[in-house]
Coordinates of C-alpha atoms in Angstrom, one line a residue:
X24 CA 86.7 58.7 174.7
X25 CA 88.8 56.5 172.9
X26 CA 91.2 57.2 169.7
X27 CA 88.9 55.3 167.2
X28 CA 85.9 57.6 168.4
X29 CA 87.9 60.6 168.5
X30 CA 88.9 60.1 164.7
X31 CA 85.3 59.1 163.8
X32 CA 84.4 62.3 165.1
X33 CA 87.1 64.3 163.5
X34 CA 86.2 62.5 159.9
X35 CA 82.3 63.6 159.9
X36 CA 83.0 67.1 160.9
X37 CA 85.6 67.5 158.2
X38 CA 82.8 66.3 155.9
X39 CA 80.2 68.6 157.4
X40 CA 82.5 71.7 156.7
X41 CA 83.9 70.5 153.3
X42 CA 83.4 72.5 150.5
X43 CA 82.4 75.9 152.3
X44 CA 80.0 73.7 154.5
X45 CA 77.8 72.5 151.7
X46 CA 76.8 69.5 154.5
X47 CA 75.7 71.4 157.5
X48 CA 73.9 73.8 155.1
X49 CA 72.1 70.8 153.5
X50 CA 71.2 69.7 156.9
X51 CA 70.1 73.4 157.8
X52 CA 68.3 74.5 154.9
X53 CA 66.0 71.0 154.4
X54 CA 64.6 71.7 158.6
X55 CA 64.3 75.7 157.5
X56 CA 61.7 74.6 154.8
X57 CA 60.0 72.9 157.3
X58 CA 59.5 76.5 159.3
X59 CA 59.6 78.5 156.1
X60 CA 59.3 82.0 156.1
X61 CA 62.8 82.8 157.0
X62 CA 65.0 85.5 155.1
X63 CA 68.3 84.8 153.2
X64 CA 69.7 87.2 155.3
X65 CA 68.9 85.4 158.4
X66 CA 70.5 81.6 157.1
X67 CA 74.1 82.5 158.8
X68 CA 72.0 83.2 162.0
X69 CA 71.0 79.3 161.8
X70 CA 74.5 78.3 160.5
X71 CA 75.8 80.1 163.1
X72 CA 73.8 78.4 165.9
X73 CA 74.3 74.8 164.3
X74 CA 78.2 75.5 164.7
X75 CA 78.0 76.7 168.3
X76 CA 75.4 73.2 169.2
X77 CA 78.3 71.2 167.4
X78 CA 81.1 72.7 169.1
X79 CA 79.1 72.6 172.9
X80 CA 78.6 68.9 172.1
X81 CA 82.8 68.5 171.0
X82 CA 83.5 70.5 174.5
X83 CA 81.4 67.9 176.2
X84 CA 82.1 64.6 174.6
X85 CA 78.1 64.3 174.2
X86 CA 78.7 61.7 171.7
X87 CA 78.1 58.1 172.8
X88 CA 78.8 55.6 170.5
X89 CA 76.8 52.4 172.3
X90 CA 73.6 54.5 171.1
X91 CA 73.7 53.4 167.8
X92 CA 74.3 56.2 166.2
X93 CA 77.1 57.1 163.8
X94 CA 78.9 61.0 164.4
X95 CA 77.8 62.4 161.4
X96 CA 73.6 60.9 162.3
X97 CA 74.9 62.5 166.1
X98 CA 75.6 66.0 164.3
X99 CA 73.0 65.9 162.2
X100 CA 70.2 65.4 165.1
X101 CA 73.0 68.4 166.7
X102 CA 72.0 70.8 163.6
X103 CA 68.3 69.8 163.6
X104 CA 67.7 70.7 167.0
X105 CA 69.7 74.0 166.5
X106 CA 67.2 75.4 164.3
X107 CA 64.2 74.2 166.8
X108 CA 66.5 76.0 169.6
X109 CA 66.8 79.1 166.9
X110 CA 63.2 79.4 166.2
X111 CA 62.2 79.1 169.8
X112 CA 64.7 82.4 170.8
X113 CA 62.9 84.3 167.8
X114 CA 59.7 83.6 168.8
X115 CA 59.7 83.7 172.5
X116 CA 61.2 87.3 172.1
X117 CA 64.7 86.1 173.6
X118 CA 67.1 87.4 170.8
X119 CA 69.2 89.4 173.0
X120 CA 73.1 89.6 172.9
X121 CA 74.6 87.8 175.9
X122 CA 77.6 87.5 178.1
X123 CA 78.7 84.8 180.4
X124 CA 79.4 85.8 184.0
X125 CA 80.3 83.1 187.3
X126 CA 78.4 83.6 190.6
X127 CA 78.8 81.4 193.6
X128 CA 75.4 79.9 194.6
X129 CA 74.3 79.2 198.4
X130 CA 76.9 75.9 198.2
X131 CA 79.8 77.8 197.7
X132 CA 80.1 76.4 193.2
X133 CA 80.9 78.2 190.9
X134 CA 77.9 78.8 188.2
X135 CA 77.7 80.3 184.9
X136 CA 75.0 82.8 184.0
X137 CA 73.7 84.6 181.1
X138 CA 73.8 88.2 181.4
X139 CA 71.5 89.9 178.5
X140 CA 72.8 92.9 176.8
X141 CA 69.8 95.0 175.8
X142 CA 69.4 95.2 171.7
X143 CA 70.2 98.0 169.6
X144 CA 67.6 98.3 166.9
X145 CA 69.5 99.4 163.5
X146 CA 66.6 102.0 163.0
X147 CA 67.8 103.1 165.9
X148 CA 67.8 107.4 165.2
X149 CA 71.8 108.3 165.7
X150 CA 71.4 112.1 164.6
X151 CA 69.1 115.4 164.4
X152 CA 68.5 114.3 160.7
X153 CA 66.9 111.7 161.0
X154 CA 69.8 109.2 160.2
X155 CA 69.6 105.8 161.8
X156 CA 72.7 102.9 162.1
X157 CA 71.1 101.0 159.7
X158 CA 72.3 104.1 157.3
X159 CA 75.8 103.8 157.7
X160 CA 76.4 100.3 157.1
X161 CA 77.6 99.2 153.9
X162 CA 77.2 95.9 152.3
X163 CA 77.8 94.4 149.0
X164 CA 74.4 91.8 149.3
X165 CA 72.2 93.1 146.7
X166 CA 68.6 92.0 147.9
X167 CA 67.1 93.2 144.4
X168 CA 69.3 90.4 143.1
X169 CA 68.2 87.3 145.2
X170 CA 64.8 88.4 144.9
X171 CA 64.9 88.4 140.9
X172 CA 66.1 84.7 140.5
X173 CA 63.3 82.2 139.5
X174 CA 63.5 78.9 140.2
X175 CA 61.4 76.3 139.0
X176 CA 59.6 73.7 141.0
X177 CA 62.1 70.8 139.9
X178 CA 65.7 73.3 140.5
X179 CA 63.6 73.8 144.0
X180 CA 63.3 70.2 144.8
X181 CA 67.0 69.2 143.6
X182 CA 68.5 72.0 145.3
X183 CA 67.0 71.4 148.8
X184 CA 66.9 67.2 147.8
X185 CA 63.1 67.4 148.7
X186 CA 60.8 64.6 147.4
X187 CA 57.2 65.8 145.4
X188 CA 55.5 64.9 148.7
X189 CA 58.2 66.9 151.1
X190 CA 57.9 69.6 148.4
X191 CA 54.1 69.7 149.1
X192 CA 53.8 69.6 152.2
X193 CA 56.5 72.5 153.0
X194 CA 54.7 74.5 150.2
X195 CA 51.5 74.0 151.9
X196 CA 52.8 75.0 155.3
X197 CA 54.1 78.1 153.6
X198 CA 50.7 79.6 153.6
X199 CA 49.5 78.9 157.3
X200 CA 49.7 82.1 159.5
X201 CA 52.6 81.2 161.1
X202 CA 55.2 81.3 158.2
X203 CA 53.0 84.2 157.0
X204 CA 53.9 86.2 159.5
X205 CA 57.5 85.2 159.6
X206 CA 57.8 86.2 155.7
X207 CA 56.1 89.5 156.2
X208 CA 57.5 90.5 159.1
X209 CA 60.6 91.8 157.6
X210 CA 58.6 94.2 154.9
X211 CA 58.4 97.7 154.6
X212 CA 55.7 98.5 156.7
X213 CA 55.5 101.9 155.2
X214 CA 52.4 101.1 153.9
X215 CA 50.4 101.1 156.9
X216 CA 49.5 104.1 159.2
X217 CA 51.4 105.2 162.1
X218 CA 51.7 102.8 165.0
X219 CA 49.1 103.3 167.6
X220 CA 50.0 103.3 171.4
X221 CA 49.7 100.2 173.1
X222 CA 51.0 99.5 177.0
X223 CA 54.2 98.0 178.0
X224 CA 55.1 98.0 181.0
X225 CA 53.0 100.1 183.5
X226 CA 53.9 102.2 186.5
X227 CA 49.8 102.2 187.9
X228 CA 48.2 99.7 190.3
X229 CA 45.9 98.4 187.7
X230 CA 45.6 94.9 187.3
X231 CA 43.9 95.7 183.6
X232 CA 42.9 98.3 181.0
X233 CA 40.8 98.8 178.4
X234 CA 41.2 100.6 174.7
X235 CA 41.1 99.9 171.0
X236 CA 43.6 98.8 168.4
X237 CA 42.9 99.0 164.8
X238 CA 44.2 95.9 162.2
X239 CA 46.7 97.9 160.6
X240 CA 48.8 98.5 163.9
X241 CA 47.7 94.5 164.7
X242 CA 49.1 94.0 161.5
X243 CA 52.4 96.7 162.5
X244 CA 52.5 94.6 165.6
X245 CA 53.1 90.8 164.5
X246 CA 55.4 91.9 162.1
X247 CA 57.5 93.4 164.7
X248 CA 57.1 90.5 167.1
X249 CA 55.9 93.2 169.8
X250 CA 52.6 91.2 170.3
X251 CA 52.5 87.6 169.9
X252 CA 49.9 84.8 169.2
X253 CA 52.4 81.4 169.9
X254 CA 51.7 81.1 173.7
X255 CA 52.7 77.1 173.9
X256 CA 49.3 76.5 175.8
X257 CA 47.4 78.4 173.3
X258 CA 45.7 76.0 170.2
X259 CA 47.4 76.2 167.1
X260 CA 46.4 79.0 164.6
X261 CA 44.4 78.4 161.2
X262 CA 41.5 76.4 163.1
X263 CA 38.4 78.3 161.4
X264 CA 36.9 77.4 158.4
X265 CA 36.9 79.2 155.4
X266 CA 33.3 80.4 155.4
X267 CA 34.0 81.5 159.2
X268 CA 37.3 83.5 158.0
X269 CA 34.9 84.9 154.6
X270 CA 32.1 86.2 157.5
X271 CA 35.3 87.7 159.0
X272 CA 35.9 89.8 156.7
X273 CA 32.7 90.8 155.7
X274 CA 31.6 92.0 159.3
X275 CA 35.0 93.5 159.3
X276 CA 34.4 95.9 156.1
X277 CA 30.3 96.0 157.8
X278 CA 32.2 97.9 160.3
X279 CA 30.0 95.4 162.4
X280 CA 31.0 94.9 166.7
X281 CA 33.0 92.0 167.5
X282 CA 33.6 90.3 170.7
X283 CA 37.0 92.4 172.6
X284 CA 40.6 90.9 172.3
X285 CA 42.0 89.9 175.6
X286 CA 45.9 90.7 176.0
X287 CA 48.2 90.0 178.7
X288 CA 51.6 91.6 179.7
X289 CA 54.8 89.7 180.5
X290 CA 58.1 90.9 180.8
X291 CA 60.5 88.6 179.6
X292 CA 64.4 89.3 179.7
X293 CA 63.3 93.0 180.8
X294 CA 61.2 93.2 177.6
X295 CA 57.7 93.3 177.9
X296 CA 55.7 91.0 175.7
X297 CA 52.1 91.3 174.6
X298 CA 50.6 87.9 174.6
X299 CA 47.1 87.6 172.8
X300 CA 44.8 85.5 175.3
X301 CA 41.8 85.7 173.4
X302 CA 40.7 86.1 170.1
X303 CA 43.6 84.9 168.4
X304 CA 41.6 83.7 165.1
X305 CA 40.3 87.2 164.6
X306 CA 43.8 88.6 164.9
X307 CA 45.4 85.9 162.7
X308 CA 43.4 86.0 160.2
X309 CA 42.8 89.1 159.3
X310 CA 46.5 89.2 159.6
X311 CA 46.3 86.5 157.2
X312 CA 44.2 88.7 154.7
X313 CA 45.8 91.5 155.0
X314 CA 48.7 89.9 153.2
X315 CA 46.6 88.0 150.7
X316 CA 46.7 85.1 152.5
X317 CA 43.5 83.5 151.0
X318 CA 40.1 84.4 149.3
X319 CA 36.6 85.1 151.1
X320 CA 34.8 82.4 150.4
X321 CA 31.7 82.3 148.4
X322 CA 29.6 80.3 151.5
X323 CA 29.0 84.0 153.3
X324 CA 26.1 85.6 154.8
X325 CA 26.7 89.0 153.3
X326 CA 28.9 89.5 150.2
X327 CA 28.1 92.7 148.4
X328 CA 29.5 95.8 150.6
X329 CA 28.4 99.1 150.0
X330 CA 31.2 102.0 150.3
X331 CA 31.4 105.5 149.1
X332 CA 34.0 106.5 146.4
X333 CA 34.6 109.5 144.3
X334 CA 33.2 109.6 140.2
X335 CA 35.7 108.8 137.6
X336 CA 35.8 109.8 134.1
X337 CA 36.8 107.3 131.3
X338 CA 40.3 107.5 132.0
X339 CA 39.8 106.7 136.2
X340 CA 40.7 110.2 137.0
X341 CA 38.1 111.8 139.8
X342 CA 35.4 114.2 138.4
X343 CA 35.3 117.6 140.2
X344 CA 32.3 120.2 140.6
X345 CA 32.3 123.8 139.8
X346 CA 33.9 124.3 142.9
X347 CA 37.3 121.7 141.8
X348 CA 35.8 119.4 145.0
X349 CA 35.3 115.6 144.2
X350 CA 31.8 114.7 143.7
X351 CA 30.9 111.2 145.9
X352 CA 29.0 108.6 144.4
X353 CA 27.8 105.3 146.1
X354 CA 28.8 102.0 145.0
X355 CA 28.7 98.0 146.0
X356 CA 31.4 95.5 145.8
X357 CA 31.1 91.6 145.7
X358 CA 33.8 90.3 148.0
X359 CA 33.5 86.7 147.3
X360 CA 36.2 85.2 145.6
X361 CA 38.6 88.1 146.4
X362 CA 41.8 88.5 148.0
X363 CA 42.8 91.8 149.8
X364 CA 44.5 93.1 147.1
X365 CA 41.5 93.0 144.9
X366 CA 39.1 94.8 147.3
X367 CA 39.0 98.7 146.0
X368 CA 41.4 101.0 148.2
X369 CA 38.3 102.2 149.5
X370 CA 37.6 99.2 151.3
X371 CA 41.6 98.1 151.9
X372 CA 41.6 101.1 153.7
X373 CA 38.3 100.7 155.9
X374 CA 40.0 97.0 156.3
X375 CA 42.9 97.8 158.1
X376 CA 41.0 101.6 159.8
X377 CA 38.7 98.7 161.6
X378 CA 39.5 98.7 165.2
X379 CA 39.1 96.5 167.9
X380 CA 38.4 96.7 171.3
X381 CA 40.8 94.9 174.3
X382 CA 41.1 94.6 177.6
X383 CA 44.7 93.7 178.9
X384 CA 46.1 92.6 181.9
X385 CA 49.4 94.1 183.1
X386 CA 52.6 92.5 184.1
X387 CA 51.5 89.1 184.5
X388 CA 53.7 85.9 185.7
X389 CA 53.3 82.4 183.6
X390 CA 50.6 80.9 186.3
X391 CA 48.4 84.2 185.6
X392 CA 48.5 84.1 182.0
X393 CA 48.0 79.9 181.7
X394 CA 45.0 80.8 184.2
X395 CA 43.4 83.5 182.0
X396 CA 43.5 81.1 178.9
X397 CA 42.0 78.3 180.6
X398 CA 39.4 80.8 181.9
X399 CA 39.1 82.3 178.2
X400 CA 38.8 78.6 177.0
X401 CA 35.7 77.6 179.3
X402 CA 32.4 76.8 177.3
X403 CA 34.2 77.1 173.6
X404 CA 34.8 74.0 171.3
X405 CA 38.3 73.4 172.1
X406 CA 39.3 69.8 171.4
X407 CA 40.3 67.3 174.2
X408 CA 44.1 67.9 173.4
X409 CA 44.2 71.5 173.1
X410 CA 42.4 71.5 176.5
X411 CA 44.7 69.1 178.5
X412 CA 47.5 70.4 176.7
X413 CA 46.9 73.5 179.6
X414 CA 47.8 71.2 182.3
X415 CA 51.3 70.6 181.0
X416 CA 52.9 74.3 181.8
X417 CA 54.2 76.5 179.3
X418 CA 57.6 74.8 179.7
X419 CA 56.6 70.7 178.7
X420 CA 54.2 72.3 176.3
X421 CA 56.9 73.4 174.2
X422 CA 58.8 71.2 174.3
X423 CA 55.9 68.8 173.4
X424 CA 55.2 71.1 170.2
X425 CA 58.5 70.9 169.3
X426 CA 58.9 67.0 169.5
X427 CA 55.3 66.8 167.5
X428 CA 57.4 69.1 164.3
X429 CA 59.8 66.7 163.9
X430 CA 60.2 65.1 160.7
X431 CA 59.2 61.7 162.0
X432 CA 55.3 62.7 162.4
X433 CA 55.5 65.2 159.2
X434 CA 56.8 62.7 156.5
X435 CA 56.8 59.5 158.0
X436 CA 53.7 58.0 160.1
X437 CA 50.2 58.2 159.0
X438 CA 49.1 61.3 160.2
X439 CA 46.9 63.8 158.8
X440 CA 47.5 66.9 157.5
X441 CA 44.0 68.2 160.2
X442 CA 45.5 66.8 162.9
X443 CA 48.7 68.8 163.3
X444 CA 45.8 71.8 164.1
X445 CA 43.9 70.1 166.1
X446 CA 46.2 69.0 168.8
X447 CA 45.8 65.2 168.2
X448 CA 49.3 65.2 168.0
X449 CA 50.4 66.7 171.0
X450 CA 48.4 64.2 172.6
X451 CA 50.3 61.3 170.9
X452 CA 53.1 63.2 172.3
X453 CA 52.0 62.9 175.6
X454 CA 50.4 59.2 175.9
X455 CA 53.8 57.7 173.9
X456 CA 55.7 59.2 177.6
X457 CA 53.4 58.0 179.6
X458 CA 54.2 54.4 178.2
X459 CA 57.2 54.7 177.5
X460 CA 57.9 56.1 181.1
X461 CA 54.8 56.5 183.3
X462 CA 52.9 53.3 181.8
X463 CA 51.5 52.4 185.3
X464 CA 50.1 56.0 186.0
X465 CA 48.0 55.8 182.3
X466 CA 44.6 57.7 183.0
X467 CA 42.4 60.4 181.0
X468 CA 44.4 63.0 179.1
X469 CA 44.0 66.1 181.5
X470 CA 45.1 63.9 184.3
X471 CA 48.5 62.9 182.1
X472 CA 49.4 66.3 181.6
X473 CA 49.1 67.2 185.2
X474 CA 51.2 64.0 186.2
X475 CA 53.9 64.5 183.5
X476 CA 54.2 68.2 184.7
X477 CA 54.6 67.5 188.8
X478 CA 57.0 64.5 188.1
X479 CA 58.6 64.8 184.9
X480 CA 61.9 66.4 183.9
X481 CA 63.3 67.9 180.6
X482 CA 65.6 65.0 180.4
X483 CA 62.5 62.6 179.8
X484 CA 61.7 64.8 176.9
X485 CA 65.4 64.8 175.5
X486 CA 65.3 61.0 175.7
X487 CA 61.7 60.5 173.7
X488 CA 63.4 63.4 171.3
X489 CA 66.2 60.9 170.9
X490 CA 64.1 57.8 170.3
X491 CA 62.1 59.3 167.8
X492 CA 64.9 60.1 165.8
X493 CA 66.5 56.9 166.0
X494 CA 62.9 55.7 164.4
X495 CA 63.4 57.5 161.4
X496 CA 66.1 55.5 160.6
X497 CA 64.6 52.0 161.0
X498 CA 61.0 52.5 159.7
X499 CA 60.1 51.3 156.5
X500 CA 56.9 52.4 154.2
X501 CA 55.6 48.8 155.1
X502 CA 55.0 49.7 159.1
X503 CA 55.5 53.5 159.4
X504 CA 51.2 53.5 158.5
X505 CA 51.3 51.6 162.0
X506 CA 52.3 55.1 163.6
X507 CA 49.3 56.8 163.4
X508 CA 46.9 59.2 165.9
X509 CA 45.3 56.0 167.2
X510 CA 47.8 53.1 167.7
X511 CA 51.4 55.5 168.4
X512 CA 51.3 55.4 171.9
X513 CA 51.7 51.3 171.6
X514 CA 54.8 51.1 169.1
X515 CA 56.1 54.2 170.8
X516 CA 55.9 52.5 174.3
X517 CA 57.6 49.0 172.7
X518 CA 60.4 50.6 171.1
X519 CA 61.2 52.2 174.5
X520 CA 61.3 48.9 176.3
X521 CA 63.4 47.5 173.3
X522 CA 66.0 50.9 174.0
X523 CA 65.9 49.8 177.6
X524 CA 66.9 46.6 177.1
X525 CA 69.6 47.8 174.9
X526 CA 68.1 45.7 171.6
X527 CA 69.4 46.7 168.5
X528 CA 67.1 48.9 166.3
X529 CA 66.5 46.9 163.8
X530 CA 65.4 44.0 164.9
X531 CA 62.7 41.7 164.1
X532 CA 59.6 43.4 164.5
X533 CA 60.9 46.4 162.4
X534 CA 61.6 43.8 159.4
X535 CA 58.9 43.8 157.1
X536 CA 56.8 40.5 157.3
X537 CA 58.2 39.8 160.7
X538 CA 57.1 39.9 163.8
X539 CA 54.1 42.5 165.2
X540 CA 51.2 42.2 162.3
X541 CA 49.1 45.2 161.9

């Protein structure tokens, strides 16, 4: 790497860490929104990460200028991709404390490993009195104080420099299951009852068991990221309408039977991880619910729900017999139109009492659980996508999902907002390799996937990654409609051939009124 590069280099980080870092926490805090649901208290986690990407990639000299990028648009993508990398640990159940130790492998190298360190919750009991870690830390962050501030719409947008449509969009995705759960699960869960037993790892020759979990330990569960609906081959969450998620909750307060929830155990890291396999829209959303996530709908079968309560007098205080006992009376209660937190604590309470039942299968390797929701999968309406996305392995599938959040297919092409859930584009993932790179092995979507995962490697991913980024900077509002959930796969398979040939960016066809017409 020459001089010139090295000062080029040396310029854009000084401009990422100028004043206290206000550029790298720009960068970080516009691809948080896009996530959402993440704590103040967790931003230096991310800033943390994004420094330790940018210093890796300094170590390594992993900036090459012949790709047309500048170093600050290098470190930028660096950042970006640290918060994917961030959110993937923290979901996959892989935030563990590390050190590096060297083995020698069968060819006599040297190799560098990561040795986990198990975690030490800070609830963690450290005394006969009950006192944990977490007591005896002190801090001067005042969480009352952040959580008092009110910001308007307009200081939101010109703080995190978000457009009206960006603005939107991120406030729409706040309220999907996913960001749900990441915003509830560091509450107080004092609320709920005590956390019901549920397997780990098992010391029996059972391949499965059977039992019953009730929504409030569900609910205890995803909070504490002990059981997890994110599975990369698993569809997307949110796919029920909401007359289907209204019925839900009616048959739920019924007390009516539902079909059982089917679990499966991994241990991952030494910790075992409770993967849901089937029934993940029940979970979700009464998950969803149970943190006022939406309304039942008014297009239900069954809306008024009887319950028994106690008699009140005028000022709500229970009425009492002779004998001082409460005196029970019977009552009905229209749930359309209502959140959880409007239901009467009567029926809050026989929401989150309901229990389901589950079968779960015990310490299972990747091939068993990918087989078990194939097998789940047969004969329900699962869209062509989410089905072939099975074939791909858990590995290329996530990597696909993260390549279809990037900014480029959320603010940029003509997508819609329904095809984000229903796997359409994961397939234009998918297709847009295969002509970029496979073009001559093109054939039905399931037989893709299966090709892609026997002779593709991550690298092929990192290089579409790359591609697509370098699109956001050459598109215009004139041809990004072009890029939609029908024609990608054609633009995306051009632009690789123009890469290849080492073409500038911005050439011709990129110009509006020149070259490809619509």
């Amino acid at each position: 790497m020459d001089q010139e590069v090295k000062n080029q280099i040396k310029f854009a980080i000084e401009e990422l860490y100028a004043n206290n870092q206000s550029k790298l926490k720009q960068i970080c805090n516009k691809e948080m929104m896009r996530f959402g649901g993440i704590s103040l208290k967790d931003y230096d986690c991310f800033y943390s990460r994004a420094g330790l990407e940018i210093s890796i990639a300094i170590e390594h000299e992993l900036y090459d200028p012949t790709r047309g990028k500048t170093p600050l648009d290098f470190f930028a993508s660096i950042i970006r991709r640290s918060i994917w990398k961030e959110m993937t640990d923290r979901n996959r159940g892989k935030r563990q404390n590390f050190v590096e130790i060297e083995e020698i492998d069968k060819e006599g190298r040297i190799i560098k490993k990561k040795q986990f360190i198990p975690t030490i919750s800070i609830d963690m009991p450290i005394g006969e009195d009950g006192m944990t870690i977490k007591d005896t830390l002190q801090s001067d962050f005042d969480v009352g104080e952040e959580l008092i501030k009110d910001y308007s719409v307009t200081e939101i947008k010109s703080k995190l420099k978000l457009s009206d449509k960006e603005y939107v969009d991120n406030f729409n995705a706040m309220k999907s299951f996913k960001n749900i759960s990441l915003l509830c699960s560091n509450e107080n869960q004092t609320n709920f009852m005590e956390d019901e037993k549920m397997s780990t790892t098992t010391q029996t020759m059972e391949n499965c068991k059977t039992d019953r979990i009730s929504i409030a330990s569900i609910v205890k569960k995803i909070d504490r990221h002990t059981i997890r609906f994110d599975h990369p081959l698993q569809r997307e969450s949110d796919q029920w309408s909401p007359s289907m998620k209204g019925n839900l909750v009616s048959d739920i307060l019924q007390g009516n039977k539902l079909h059982p929830l089917i679990f499966a155990e991994q241990i991952i890291n030494g910790v075992p991880i409770i993967w849901d396999l089937d029934g993940k829209q029940r979970c979700t959303n009464a998950y969803s619910y149970s943190k006022n996530g939406y309304k039942v709908s008014k297009n239900i079968r069954r809306w008024l729900i009887k319950y028994q309560t106690t008699e009140k007098d005028e000022n709500g205080n229970d009425i009492l017999d002779e004998n001082g006992f409460p005196i029970a009376v019977n009552a009905e209660f229209d749930i359309r139109g209502k959140k959880f937190s409007d239901l009467p604590e009567e029926l809050r309470d026989r929401f989150l009492d309901y229990s389901f039942n589950y079968d779960q299968y015990l310490n299972c390797s990747e091939e068993d659980i990918g087989y078990h929701i194939e097998r789940y999968n047969d004969g329900k309406t699962m869209t062509s996508p989410q089905k072939g996305i099975m074939k791909l392995g858990t590995e290329y599938a996530e990597l696909v999902k993260s390549i279809s959040n990037m900014p480029f297919f959320k603010d940029m092409g003509g997508y819609k907002v329904s095809e984000f859930k229903n796997g359409a584009i994961n397939r234009v993932v998918v297709e847009s390799i295969m002509t970029s790179n496979y073009l001559d092995k093109w054939n039905k979507f399931d037989d893709m996937c299966k090709y892609i995962k026997e002779n593709s490697d991550v690298s092929i991913f990192d290089d579409f990654e790359d591609m697509v980024e370098r699109l956001e900077k050459v598109v215009t509002d004139d041809v990004s409609d072009m890029f939609n959930s029908k024609d990608s796969f054609l633009w995306f398979g051009m632009f690789a051939r123009f890469v290849k040939a080492e073409s500038d960016d911005q050439r011709g066809w990129f110009r509006p009124g020149a070259g490809i017409e619509k």
